[in-house]
Short mmCIF file of C-alpha atoms in Angstrom, two decimals:
data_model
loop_
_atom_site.label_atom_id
_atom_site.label_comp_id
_atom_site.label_asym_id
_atom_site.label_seq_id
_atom_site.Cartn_x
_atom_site.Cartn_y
_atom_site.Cartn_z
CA UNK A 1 36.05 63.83 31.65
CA UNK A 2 35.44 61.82 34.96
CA UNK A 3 32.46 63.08 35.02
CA UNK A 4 31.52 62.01 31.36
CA UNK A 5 32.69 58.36 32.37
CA UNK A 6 30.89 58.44 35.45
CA UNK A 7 27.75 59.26 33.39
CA UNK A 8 28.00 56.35 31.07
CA UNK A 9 29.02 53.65 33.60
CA UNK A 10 25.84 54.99 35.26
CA UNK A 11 23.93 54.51 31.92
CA UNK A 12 25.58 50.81 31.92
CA UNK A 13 24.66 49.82 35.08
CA UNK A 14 21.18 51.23 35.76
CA UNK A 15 19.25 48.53 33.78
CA UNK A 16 21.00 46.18 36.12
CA UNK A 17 20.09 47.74 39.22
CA UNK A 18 16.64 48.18 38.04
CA UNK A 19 16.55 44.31 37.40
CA UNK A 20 17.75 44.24 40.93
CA UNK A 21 15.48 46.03 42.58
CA UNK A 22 12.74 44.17 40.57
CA UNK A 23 13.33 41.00 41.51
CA UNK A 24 14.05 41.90 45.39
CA UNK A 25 10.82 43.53 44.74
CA UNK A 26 8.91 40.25 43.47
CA UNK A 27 11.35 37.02 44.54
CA UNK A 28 12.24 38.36 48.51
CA UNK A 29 14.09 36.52 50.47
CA UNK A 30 16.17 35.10 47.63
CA UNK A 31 19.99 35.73 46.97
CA UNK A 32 20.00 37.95 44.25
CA UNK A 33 22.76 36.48 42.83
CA UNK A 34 21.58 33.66 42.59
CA UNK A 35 18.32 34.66 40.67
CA UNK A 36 20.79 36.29 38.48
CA UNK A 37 22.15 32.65 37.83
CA UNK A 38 19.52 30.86 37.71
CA UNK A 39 18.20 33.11 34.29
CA UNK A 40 21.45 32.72 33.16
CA UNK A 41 20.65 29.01 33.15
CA UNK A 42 17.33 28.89 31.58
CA UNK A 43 19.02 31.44 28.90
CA UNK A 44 21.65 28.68 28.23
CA UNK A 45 18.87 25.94 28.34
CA UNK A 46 16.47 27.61 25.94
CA UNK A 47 19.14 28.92 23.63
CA UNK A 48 20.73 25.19 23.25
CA UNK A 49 17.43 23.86 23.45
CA UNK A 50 16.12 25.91 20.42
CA UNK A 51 19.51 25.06 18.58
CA UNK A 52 18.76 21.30 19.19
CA UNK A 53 15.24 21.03 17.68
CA UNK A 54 15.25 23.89 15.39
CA UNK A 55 18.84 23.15 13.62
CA UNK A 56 18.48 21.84 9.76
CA UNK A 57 22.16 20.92 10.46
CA UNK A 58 22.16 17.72 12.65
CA UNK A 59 25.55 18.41 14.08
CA UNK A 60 24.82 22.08 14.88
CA UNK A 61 21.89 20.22 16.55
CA UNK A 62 23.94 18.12 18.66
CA UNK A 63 26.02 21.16 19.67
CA UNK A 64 22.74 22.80 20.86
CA UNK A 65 22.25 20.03 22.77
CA UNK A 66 25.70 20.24 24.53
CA UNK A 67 24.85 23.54 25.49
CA UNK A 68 21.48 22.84 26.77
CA UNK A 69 23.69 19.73 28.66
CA UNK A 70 26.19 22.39 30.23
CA UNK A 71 22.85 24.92 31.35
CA UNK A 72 21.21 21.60 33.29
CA UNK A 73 24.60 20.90 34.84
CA UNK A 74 24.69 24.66 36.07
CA UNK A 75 21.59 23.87 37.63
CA UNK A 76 22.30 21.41 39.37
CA UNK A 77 25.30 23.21 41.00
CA UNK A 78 22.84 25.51 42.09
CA UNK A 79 20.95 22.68 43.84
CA UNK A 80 23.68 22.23 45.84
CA UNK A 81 24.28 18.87 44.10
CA UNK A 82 27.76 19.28 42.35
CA UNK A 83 28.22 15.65 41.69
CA UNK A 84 25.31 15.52 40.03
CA UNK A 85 26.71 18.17 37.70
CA UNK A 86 30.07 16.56 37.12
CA UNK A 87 28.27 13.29 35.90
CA UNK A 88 25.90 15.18 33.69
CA UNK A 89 29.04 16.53 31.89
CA UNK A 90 30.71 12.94 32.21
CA UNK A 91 28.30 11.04 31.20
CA UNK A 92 26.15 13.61 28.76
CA UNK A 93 28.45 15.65 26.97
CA UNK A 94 31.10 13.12 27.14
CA UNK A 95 29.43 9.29 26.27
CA UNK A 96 25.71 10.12 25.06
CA UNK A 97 26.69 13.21 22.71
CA UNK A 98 29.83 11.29 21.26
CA UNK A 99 27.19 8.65 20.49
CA UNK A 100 24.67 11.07 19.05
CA UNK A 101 27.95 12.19 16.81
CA UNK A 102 28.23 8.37 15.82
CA UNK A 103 24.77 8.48 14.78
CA UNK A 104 25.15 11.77 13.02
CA UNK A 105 28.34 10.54 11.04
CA UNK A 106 27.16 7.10 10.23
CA UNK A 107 23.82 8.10 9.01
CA UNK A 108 25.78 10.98 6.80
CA UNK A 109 23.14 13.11 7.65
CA UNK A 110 25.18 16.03 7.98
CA UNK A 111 24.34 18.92 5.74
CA UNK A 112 21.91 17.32 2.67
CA UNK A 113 20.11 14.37 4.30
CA UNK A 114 15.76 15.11 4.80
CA UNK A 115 16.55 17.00 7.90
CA UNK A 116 17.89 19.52 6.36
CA UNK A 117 14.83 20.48 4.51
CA UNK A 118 12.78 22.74 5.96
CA UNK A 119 9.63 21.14 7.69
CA UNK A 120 6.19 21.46 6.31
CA UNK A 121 3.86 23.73 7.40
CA UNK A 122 2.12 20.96 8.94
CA UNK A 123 4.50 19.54 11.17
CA UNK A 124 5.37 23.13 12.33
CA UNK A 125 1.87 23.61 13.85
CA UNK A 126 2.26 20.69 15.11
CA UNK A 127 5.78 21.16 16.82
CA UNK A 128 4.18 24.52 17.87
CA UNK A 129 1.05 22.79 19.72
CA UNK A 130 3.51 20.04 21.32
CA UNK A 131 5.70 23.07 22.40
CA UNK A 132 3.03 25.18 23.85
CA UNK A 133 0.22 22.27 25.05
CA UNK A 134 2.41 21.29 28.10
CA UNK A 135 3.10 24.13 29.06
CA UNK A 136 -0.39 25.66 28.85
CA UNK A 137 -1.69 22.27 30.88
CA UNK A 138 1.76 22.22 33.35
CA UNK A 139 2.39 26.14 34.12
CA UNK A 140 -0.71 27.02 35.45
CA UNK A 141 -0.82 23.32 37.53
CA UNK A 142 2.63 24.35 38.70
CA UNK A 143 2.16 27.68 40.00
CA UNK A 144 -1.72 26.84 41.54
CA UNK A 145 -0.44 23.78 42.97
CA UNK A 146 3.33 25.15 45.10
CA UNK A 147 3.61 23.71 48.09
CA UNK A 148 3.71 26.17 50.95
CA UNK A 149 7.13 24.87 52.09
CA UNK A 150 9.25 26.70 54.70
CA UNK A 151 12.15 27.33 52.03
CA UNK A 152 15.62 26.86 53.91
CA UNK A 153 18.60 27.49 51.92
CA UNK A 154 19.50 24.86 49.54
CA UNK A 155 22.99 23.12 51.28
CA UNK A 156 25.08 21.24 49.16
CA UNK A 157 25.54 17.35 49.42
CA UNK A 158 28.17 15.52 50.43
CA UNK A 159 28.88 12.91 47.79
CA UNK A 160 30.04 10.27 50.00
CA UNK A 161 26.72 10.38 51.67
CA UNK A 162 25.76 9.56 47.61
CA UNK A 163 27.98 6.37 47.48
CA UNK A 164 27.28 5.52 50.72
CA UNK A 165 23.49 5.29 49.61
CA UNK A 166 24.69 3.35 46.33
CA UNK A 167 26.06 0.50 48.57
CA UNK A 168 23.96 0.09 51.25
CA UNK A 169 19.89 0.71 50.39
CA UNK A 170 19.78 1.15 46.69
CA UNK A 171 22.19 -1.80 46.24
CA UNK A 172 19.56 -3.22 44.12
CA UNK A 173 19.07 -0.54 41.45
CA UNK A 174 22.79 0.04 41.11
CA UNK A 175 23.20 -3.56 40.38
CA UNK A 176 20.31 -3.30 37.90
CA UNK A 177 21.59 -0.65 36.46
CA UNK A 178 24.82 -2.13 35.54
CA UNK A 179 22.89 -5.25 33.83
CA UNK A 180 20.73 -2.84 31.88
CA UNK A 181 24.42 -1.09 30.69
CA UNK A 182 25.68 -4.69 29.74
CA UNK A 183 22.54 -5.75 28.15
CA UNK A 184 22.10 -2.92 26.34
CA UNK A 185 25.75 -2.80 25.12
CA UNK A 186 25.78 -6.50 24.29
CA UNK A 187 22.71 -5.88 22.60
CA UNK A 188 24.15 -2.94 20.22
CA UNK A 189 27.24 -5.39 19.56
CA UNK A 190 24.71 -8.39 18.68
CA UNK A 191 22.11 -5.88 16.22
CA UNK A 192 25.54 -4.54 14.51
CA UNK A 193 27.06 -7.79 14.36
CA UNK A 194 24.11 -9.84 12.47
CA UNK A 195 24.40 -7.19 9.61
CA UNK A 196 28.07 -7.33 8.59
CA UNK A 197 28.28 -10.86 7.52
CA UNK A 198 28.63 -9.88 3.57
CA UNK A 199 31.69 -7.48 4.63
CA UNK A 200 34.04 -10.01 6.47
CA UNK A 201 33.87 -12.84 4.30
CA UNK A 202 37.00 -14.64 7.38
CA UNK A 203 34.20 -14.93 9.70
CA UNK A 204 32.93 -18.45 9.92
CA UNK A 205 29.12 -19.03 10.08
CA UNK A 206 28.23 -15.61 9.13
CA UNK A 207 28.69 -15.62 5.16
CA UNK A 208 26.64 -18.89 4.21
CA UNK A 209 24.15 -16.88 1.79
CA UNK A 210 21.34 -19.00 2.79
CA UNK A 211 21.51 -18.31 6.65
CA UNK A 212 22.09 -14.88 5.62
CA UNK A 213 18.44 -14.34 3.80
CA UNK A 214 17.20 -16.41 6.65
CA UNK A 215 18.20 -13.73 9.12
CA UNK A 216 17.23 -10.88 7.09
CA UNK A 217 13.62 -12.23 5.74
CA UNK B 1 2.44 38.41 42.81
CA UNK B 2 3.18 35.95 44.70
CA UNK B 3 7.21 35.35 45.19
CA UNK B 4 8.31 32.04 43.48
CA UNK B 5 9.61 29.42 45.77
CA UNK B 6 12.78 27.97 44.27
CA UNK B 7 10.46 24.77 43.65
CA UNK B 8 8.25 26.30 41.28
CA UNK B 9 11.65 27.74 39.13
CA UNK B 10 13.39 24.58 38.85
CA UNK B 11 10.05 22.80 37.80
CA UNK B 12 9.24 25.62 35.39
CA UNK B 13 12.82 25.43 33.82
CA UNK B 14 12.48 21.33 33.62
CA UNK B 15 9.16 22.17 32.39
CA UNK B 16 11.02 24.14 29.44
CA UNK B 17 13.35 20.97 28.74
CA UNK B 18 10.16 19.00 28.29
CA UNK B 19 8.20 21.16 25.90
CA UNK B 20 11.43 21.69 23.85
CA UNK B 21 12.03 17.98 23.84
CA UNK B 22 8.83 17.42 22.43
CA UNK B 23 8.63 20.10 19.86
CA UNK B 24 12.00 18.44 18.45
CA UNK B 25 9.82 14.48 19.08
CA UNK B 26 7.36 16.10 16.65
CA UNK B 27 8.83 18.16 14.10
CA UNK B 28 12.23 16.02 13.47
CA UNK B 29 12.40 13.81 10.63
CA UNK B 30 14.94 11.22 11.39
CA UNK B 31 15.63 8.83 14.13
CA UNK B 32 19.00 11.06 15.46
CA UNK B 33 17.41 14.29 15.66
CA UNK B 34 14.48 12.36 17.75
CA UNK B 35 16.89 10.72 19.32
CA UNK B 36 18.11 14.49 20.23
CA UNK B 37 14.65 15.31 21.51
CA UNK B 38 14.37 12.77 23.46
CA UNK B 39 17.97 13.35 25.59
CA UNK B 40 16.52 16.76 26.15
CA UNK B 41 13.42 15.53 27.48
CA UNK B 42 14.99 13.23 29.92
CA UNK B 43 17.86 15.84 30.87
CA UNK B 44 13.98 17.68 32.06
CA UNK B 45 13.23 14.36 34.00
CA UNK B 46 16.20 14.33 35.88
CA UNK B 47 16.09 17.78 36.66
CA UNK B 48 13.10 17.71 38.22
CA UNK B 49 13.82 15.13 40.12
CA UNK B 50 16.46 16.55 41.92
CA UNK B 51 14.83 19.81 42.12
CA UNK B 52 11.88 17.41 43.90
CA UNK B 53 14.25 16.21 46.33
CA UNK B 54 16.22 19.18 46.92
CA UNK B 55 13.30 22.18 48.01
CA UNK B 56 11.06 19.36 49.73
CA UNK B 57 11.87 17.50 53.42
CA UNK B 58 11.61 14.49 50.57
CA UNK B 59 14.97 12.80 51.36
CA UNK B 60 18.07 14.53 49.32
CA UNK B 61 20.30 10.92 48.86
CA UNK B 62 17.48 8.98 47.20
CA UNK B 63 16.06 12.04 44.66
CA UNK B 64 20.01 12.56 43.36
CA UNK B 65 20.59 8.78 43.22
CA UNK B 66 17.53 8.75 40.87
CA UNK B 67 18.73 11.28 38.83
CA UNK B 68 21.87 9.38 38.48
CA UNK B 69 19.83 6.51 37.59
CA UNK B 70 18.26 8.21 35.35
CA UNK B 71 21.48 9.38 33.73
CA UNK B 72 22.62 5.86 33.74
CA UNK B 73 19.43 4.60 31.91
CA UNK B 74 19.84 7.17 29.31
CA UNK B 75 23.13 6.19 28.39
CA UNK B 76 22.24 2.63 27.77
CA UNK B 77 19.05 4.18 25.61
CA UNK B 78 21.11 5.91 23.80
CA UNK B 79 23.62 3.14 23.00
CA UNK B 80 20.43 0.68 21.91
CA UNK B 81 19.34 3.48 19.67
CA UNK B 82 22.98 4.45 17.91
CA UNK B 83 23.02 0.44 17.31
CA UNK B 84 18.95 0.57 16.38
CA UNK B 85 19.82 3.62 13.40
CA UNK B 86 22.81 1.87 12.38
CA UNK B 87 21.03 -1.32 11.48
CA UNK B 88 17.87 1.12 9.93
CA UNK B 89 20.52 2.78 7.66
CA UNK B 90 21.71 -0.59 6.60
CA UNK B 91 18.56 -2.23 5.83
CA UNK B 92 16.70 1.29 4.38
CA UNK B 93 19.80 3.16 3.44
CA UNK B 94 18.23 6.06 5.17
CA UNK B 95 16.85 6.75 8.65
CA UNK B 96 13.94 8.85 7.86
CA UNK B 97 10.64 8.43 9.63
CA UNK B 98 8.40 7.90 6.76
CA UNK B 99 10.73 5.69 4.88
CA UNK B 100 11.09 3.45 8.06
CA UNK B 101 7.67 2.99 8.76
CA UNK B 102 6.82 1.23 5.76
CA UNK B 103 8.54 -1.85 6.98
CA UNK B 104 6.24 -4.06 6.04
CA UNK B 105 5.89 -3.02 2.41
CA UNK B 106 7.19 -5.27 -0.66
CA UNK B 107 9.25 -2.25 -2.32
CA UNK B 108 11.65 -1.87 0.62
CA UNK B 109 12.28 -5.02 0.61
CA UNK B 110 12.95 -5.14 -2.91
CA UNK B 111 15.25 -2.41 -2.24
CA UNK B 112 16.80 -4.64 0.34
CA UNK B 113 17.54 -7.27 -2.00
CA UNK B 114 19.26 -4.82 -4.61
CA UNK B 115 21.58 -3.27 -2.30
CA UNK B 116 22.36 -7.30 -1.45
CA UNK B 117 22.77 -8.11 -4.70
CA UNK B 118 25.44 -5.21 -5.31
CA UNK B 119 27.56 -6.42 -2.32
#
């Protein structure tokens, strides 16, 4: 019986430690275990990613997308940047996929709108060349080009090194970046505004008719 | 073969994000699910990026603060946009590509003035 057990855990665990041995074999010098993450990653990254663009259903879309978010965020933990990775989930999965959801809702283009079709033959080729064309150009440039660095292990950051950088030399593009936020959020406000005027009829200077076809012609 | 520096792997897996993103650019048919593509694609951009500043003597602070500026620009692109298909739907009814790019044409807004007429 121990035997027998013995026998299948050795079944289980021999494709593993032939994976093992073939990547110490053809990636030296790296932690295995962190190989092993790494595809673990790109699994999560190509499954969500797939999801994303090949979902009829835009909501199943955006939950690809999550998933792709939480594979990028795993890589980035495993380039030793973890606050990176805690902003992609902030600001990703929490603000820019709750607005996708918006988007989704508002356009009720759930389950019946045109994207649920399927596409035309057409614009599969052509989804299949935009797929494959940077890769066929970007691969190859990738793997002729590598620098010959002298890899030292990856360390991770300390984030106050990260805000102390925000404050001091990239004061600039931090500031910048906060007008493009408020621009671009007053901006949404004003191009939502400017349409409701025939719903709240209370609002002075937005329901005179006139002004109304003014704006819209 | 040659072993793989970590470099080359993070590139090749932003690399991935990119040719996903646009595969979705292309074959979507309204403004979200581009608007889906397009996150992807810049989710690649930041990746890189960091992978850049990370497995190079390049310096560490400045690649992840662009990342983060990155992340910061896409969040105010994606906020123009959801405001951007909200006043599409209103004026079209619809957000599809091919109905949107006929802007110009006298039948949409004809179909402009009907839905006005209703309200």
């Amino acid at each position: 019986m121990d035997q027998a057990i013995e026998q299948i855990l050795t079944l289980i665990w021999s494709p593993l430690r032939a994976l093992d041995a073939f990547l110490a074999e053809h990636l030296p010098g790296q932690e295995t275990a962190a190989i092993a993450a790494y595809a673990f990653y790109v699994l999560v990254i190509l499954a969500g990613g797939l999801m994303a663009i090949g979902s009829r259903n835009l909501v199943r879309a955006m939950l690809g997308l999550i998933l792709t978010f939480f594979g990028v965020a795993g890589m980035y933990l495993l380039l030793g940047s973890p606050f990176l990775a805690f902003m992609q989930l902030l600001i990703y999965v929490g603000a820019v996929c709750v607005l996708i959801f918006f988007a989704v809702m508002l356009t009720k283009n759930t389950n019946e709108g045109e994207e649920f079709k399927l596409p035309s033959p057409a614009s599969a080729v052509y989804g299949l060349l935009a797929f494959i064309l940077p890769l066929a150009v970007l691969v190859p440039l990738i793997l002729v080009n590598a620098p010959n660095l002298k890899q030292e292990a990856i360390e991770p950051t300390d984030t106050s090194y990260l805000g102390e950088g925000l404050i001091t030399e990239n004061v600039v593009g931090f500031e910048l970046i906060s007008i493009i936020l408020l621009v671009a959020m007053a901006g949404a406000v004003f191009l939502a505004w400017r349409r409701q005027p025939d719903k709240g009829k209370n609002q002075s200077g937005q329901n005179d008719p006139a002004k109304t076809k003014e704006l819209r012609s | 073969m040659t072993p793989l520096s970590p470099l080359t792997l993070f590139l090749l897996a932003s690399l991935l994000l990119l040719s996903l993103g646009l595969a979705g650019l292309v074959t979507r048919r309204t403004l979200v699910g581009m608007l889906i593509s397009v996150e992807l694609m810049l989710n690649g951009a930041g990746l890189a990026i960091v992978a850049a500043a990370k497995c190079t003597p390049a310096s560490d602070i400045h690649g992840q603060l662009a990342a983060l500026f990155v992340m910061g620009l896409a969040a105010a692109e994606a906020t123009l946009v959801l405001a951007m298909i909200l006043v599409v739907q209103k004026r079209f009814g619809k957000v599809t590509l091919d109905d949107v790019s006929a802007i110009r044409s006298s039948d949409a807004l004809d179909s402009t003035d009907l839905a006005e007429s209703d309200i």
